[in-house]
Every structure is written in C-alpha cells, then in structure tokens.
Amino acid sequence: VSSWCQGEFRPGFWPSTSNIFDGYIIWSQYTGADTAIPDGDFIRLNTMETIYEGMTEITLHLMAGGPLQAADRPEMLTGDKDWLWLYQNEEVLALNKDHFIGKPLSTNVWDERSQIWFGTMSDGSHILALFNRSDNDRTCGIAFSELGLEGEWQVRDLWGRIDEGSKSFISETVPKHGVKLVRLSR
C-alpha cells in the first residue's frame, strides 16, 4: 500500500494559494528544533465555516511547530460555534508542549504527499496528520512502512480522543477542509 487519496486533489483552492498552508509546506525544509520555528500568524476560529476547518488550522500550526496564537475572544466561540474546546484539547496541545516539529512528505504544494505530515515526539511516539484541502470528502491512507515504521503500531485519534487499535496502515475518509490527526506508539 502506498500513500493515496481518492477524489479530486486541488491544492491551492482551500485555502487559496500563497497562504499559510502553502507557506508551511515550503518553509518546512528550513524549520527544525535547531534551526527556525515557523510563525504562521494568528488563529481566528470564529472565521472558519466548519469545525473541521478549525481542527485543520490548529493541527497545521502544531504539525509545523508553530505557536498557537489565538485571536478569538471566548465569547466568539460559544452559541452556534461552541468551539472553545479546540483550544483546550490536551492531547493535541501536547505537540506544542513537546516542542514538536513535523514535516510534510513533500515540499511541493502540488504533490498530494504535501498533505501528509509526519514527525516524532520526544518520547519516541510518532504523529501523523492526513489533511484534506479539497472541497469534497476524500479517503486518504498511508502504510506506516512508507514512514520508516515497520510492523503494527497503536493508533490514537487525537481530536477524537479514541484508541483505534493496532495497525500497519491508516485509511480514513477525511471531511473537506479537514484533518485526521493520530499518535502512533508501541
């Protein structure tokens, strides 16, 4: 099994080109614990259309190793957009606390592999994010062996806070503008 996504791939359409997502992809070749820490700008979840876009925004910053700079006020994230919890998910915030910096599998924004980000935490566990920048739900997957990880790994969905069992690959339908964020551990 190789990395793949079913459905139309249209990078640059959401968000549009010359944006934070493309910037993080391109600059990822220069970032790292001993080099540079990226800064993608403030996060305003109240401007997102769906909860999936909010998850993507936060995940992208954390996968790239950037800070979470919330520009929302708490009252902006109540009522119809009861999304304050996105800033409070301890399992997701653990990436920032660990000074985690992941990388896309490709630094070419037109390559689908630029939508798959991967990195290693200080405790030896791995973080994998499958992003879907298209305007439709897409089924995406990757064999862990493509990431240099042999055998089966315990998979934990960080946004859902759900253990998904032992696997050697992942295949997931990711909502439009959404992300699947997992921790792989032994």
Tab-separated table of N, CA and C in Angstrom, residues 19-88:
chain	number	residue	atom	x	y	z
A	19	ASN	N	-0.770	31.107	0.780
A	19	ASN	CA	-1.444	31.141	2.062
A	19	ASN	C	-0.598	30.449	3.112
A	20	ILE	N	-1.120	30.360	4.311
A	20	ILE	CA	-0.405	29.760	5.428
A	20	ILE	C	-0.069	28.289	5.167
A	21	PHE	N	-0.999	27.536	4.562
A	21	PHE	CA	-0.745	26.119	4.324
A	21	PHE	C	0.429	25.948	3.370
A	22	ASP	N	0.378	26.636	2.229
A	22	ASP	CA	1.488	26.563	1.270
A	22	ASP	C	2.779	27.067	1.904
A	23	GLY	N	2.678	28.120	2.689
A	23	GLY	CA	3.868	28.668	3.347
A	23	GLY	C	4.512	27.671	4.279
A	24	TYR	N	3.708	27.002	5.100
A	24	TYR	CA	4.252	25.992	6.000
A	24	TYR	C	4.902	24.844	5.215
A	25	ILE	N	4.286	24.442	4.113
A	25	ILE	CA	4.862	23.363	3.300
A	25	ILE	C	6.225	23.786	2.764
A	26	ILE	N	6.285	24.940	2.150
A	26	ILE	CA	7.533	25.404	1.520
A	26	ILE	C	8.610	25.658	2.563
A	27	TRP	N	8.261	26.313	3.662
A	27	TRP	CA	9.260	26.654	4.682
A	27	TRP	C	9.668	25.470	5.546
A	28	SER	N	8.930	24.364	5.467
A	28	SER	CA	9.252	23.202	6.310
A	28	SER	C	10.666	22.686	6.069
A	29	GLN	N	11.207	22.926	4.899
A	29	GLN	CA	12.572	22.457	4.622
A	29	GLN	C	13.619	23.257	5.402
A	30	TYR	N	13.226	24.373	5.979
A	30	TYR	CA	14.163	25.220	6.726
A	30	TYR	C	13.896	25.211	8.233
A	31	THR	N	12.823	24.544	8.665
A	31	THR	CA	12.462	24.567	10.077
A	31	THR	C	12.982	23.330	10.797
A	32	GLY	N	13.109	23.447	12.083
A	32	GLY	CA	13.545	22.326	12.903
A	32	GLY	C	13.899	22.803	14.290
A	33	ALA	N	14.115	21.857	15.180
A	33	ALA	CA	14.401	22.195	16.584
A	33	ALA	C	15.657	23.044	16.734
A	34	ASP	N	16.632	22.832	15.878
A	34	ASP	CA	17.893	23.573	15.987
A	34	ASP	C	18.044	24.657	14.930
A	35	THR	N	16.992	24.945	14.194
A	35	THR	CA	17.097	25.943	13.127
A	35	THR	C	16.083	27.063	13.329
A	36	ALA	N	14.927	26.942	12.704
A	36	ALA	CA	13.927	28.003	12.770
A	36	ALA	C	12.583	27.434	13.186
A	37	ILE	N	11.834	28.226	13.925
A	37	ILE	CA	10.474	27.880	14.315
A	37	ILE	C	9.545	28.765	13.484
A	38	PRO	N	8.610	28.173	12.729
A	38	PRO	CA	7.732	28.992	11.879
A	38	PRO	C	6.662	29.711	12.687
A	39	ASP	N	6.161	30.778	12.134
A	39	ASP	CA	5.091	31.543	12.755
A	39	ASP	C	4.073	31.862	11.667
A	40	GLY	N	2.981	31.104	11.663
A	40	GLY	CA	2.000	31.222	10.592
A	40	GLY	C	1.010	32.357	10.735
A	41	ASP	N	0.908	32.982	11.873
A	41	ASP	CA	0.015	34.106	12.113
A	41	ASP	C	-1.033	33.709	13.149
A	42	PHE	N	-1.900	34.652	13.467
A	42	PHE	CA	-2.930	34.438	14.472
A	42	PHE	C	-3.988	33.468	13.970
A	43	ILE	N	-4.629	32.780	14.908
A	43	ILE	CA	-5.713	31.858	14.592
A	43	ILE	C	-7.027	32.518	15.006
A	44	ARG	N	-7.987	32.496	14.086
A	44	ARG	CA	-9.323	33.023	14.389
A	44	ARG	C	-10.346	31.974	13.996
A	45	LEU	N	-10.646	31.100	14.940
A	45	LEU	CA	-11.596	30.028	14.667
A	45	LEU	C	-12.974	30.571	14.321
A	46	ASN	N	-13.324	31.735	14.846
A	46	ASN	CA	-14.652	32.287	14.570
A	46	ASN	C	-14.836	32.630	13.086
A	47	THR	N	-13.771	32.657	12.305
A	47	THR	CA	-13.881	32.931	10.869
A	47	THR	C	-14.012	31.645	10.050
A	48	MET	N	-13.889	30.488	10.688
A	48	MET	CA	-13.970	29.214	9.978
A	48	MET	C	-15.434	28.848	9.720
A	49	GLU	N	-15.672	28.185	8.603
A	49	GLU	CA	-17.035	27.782	8.273
A	49	GLU	C	-17.458	26.518	9.005
A	50	THR	N	-16.502	25.594	9.217
A	50	THR	CA	-16.858	24.320	9.849
A	50	THR	C	-15.860	23.988	10.962
A	51	ILE	N	-16.259	23.106	11.838
A	51	ILE	CA	-15.387	22.632	12.903
A	51	ILE	C	-14.157	21.954	12.314
A	52	TYR	N	-14.315	21.314	11.151
A	52	TYR	CA	-13.191	20.632	10.505
A	52	TYR	C	-12.113	21.625	10.074
A	53	GLU	N	-12.538	22.798	9.622
A	53	GLU	CA	-11.570	23.834	9.264
A	53	GLU	C	-10.819	24.320	10.500
A	54	GLY	N	-11.521	24.417	11.625
A	54	GLY	CA	-10.863	24.806	12.869
A	54	GLY	C	-9.824	23.776	13.299
A	55	MET	N	-10.179	22.497	13.210
A	55	MET	CA	-9.231	21.434	13.546
A	55	MET	C	-8.020	21.480	12.621
A	56	THR	N	-8.268	21.715	11.341
A	56	THR	CA	-7.171	21.792	10.371
A	56	THR	C	-6.245	22.947	10.698
A	57	GLU	N	-6.801	24.097	10.995
A	57	GLU	CA	-5.997	25.284	11.301
A	57	GLU	C	-5.072	25.030	12.492
A	58	ILE	N	-5.626	24.515	13.574
A	58	ILE	CA	-4.816	24.257	14.765
A	58	ILE	C	-3.796	23.160	14.497
A	59	THR	N	-4.222	22.084	13.843
A	59	THR	CA	-3.312	20.974	13.551
A	59	THR	C	-2.155	21.424	12.676
A	60	LEU	N	-2.429	22.228	11.664
A	60	LEU	CA	-1.368	22.692	10.775
A	60	LEU	C	-0.301	23.462	11.540
A	61	HIS	N	-0.715	24.391	12.383
A	61	HIS	CA	0.247	25.151	13.179
A	61	HIS	C	1.093	24.217	14.037
A	62	LEU	N	0.444	23.261	14.702
A	62	LEU	CA	1.169	22.364	15.596
A	62	LEU	C	2.064	21.392	14.841
A	63	MET	N	1.617	20.885	13.703
A	63	MET	CA	2.454	19.967	12.920
A	63	MET	C	3.702	20.673	12.398
A	64	ALA	N	3.570	21.952	12.054
A	64	ALA	CA	4.704	22.715	11.548
A	64	ALA	C	5.631	23.190	12.668
A	65	GLY	N	5.179	23.061	13.909
A	65	GLY	CA	5.993	23.509	15.038
A	65	GLY	C	5.778	24.963	15.393
A	66	GLY	N	4.739	25.559	14.839
A	66	GLY	CA	4.454	26.963	15.110
A	66	GLY	C	3.664	27.143	16.398
A	67	PRO	N	3.600	28.372	16.874
A	67	PRO	CA	2.840	28.653	18.093
A	67	PRO	C	1.345	28.715	17.803
A	68	LEU	N	0.550	28.528	18.849
A	68	LEU	CA	-0.887	28.735	18.752
A	68	LEU	C	-1.174	30.122	19.291
A	69	GLN	N	-1.488	31.032	18.389
A	69	GLN	CA	-1.761	32.413	18.762
A	69	GLN	C	-3.227	32.712	18.494
A	70	ALA	N	-4.053	32.489	19.481
A	70	ALA	CA	-5.495	32.667	19.320
A	70	ALA	C	-5.841	34.147	19.314
A	71	ALA	N	-6.600	34.550	18.304
A	71	ALA	CA	-7.067	35.934	18.222
A	71	ALA	C	-8.565	36.020	18.479
A	72	ASP	N	-9.178	34.890	18.804
A	72	ASP	CA	-10.593	34.872	19.161
A	72	ASP	C	-10.763	35.356	20.596
A	73	ARG	N	-11.927	35.880	20.904
A	73	ARG	CA	-12.323	36.096	22.291
A	73	ARG	C	-13.221	34.921	22.663
A	74	PRO	N	-13.202	34.458	23.917
A	74	PRO	CA	-14.019	33.285	24.284
A	74	PRO	C	-15.482	33.411	23.875
A	75	GLU	N	-16.057	34.600	23.985
A	75	GLU	CA	-17.477	34.743	23.628
A	75	GLU	C	-17.729	34.572	22.129
A	76	MET	N	-16.660	34.663	21.299
A	76	MET	CA	-16.813	34.424	19.862
A	76	MET	C	-16.992	32.942	19.564
A	77	LEU	N	-16.660	32.090	20.520
A	77	LEU	CA	-16.669	30.651	20.294
A	77	LEU	C	-17.715	29.951	21.158
A	78	THR	N	-18.867	30.573	21.273
A	78	THR	CA	-19.986	29.976	22.010
A	78	THR	C	-21.217	30.025	21.115
A	79	GLY	N	-22.313	29.519	21.604
A	79	GLY	CA	-23.539	29.524	20.803
A	79	GLY	C	-23.430	28.534	19.660
A	80	ASP	N	-23.673	29.005	18.428
A	80	ASP	CA	-23.610	28.135	17.254
A	80	ASP	C	-22.203	27.571	17.041
A	81	LYS	N	-21.195	28.338	17.416
A	81	LYS	CA	-19.809	27.879	17.277
A	81	LYS	C	-19.227	27.640	18.665
A	82	ASP	N	-19.662	26.545	19.259
A	82	ASP	CA	-19.165	26.156	20.579
A	82	ASP	C	-17.846	25.410	20.385
A	83	TRP	N	-16.817	26.149	19.983
A	83	TRP	CA	-15.549	25.565	19.559
A	83	TRP	C	-14.391	25.878	20.491
A	84	LEU	N	-14.642	26.471	21.618
A	84	LEU	CA	-13.564	26.802	22.542
A	84	LEU	C	-12.740	25.563	22.900
A	85	TRP	N	-13.365	24.401	22.933
A	85	TRP	CA	-12.685	23.153	23.262
A	85	TRP	C	-11.535	22.842	22.308
A	86	LEU	N	-11.569	23.390	21.082
A	86	LEU	CA	-10.468	23.151	20.142
A	86	LEU	C	-9.149	23.708	20.672
A	87	TYR	N	-9.231	24.783	21.455
A	87	TYR	CA	-8.027	25.364	22.065
A	87	TYR	C	-7.653	24.656	23.367
A	88	GLN	N	-8.469	23.684	23.800
A	88	GLN	CA	-8.267	23.080	25.111
A	88	GLN	C	-8.014	21.573	25.073
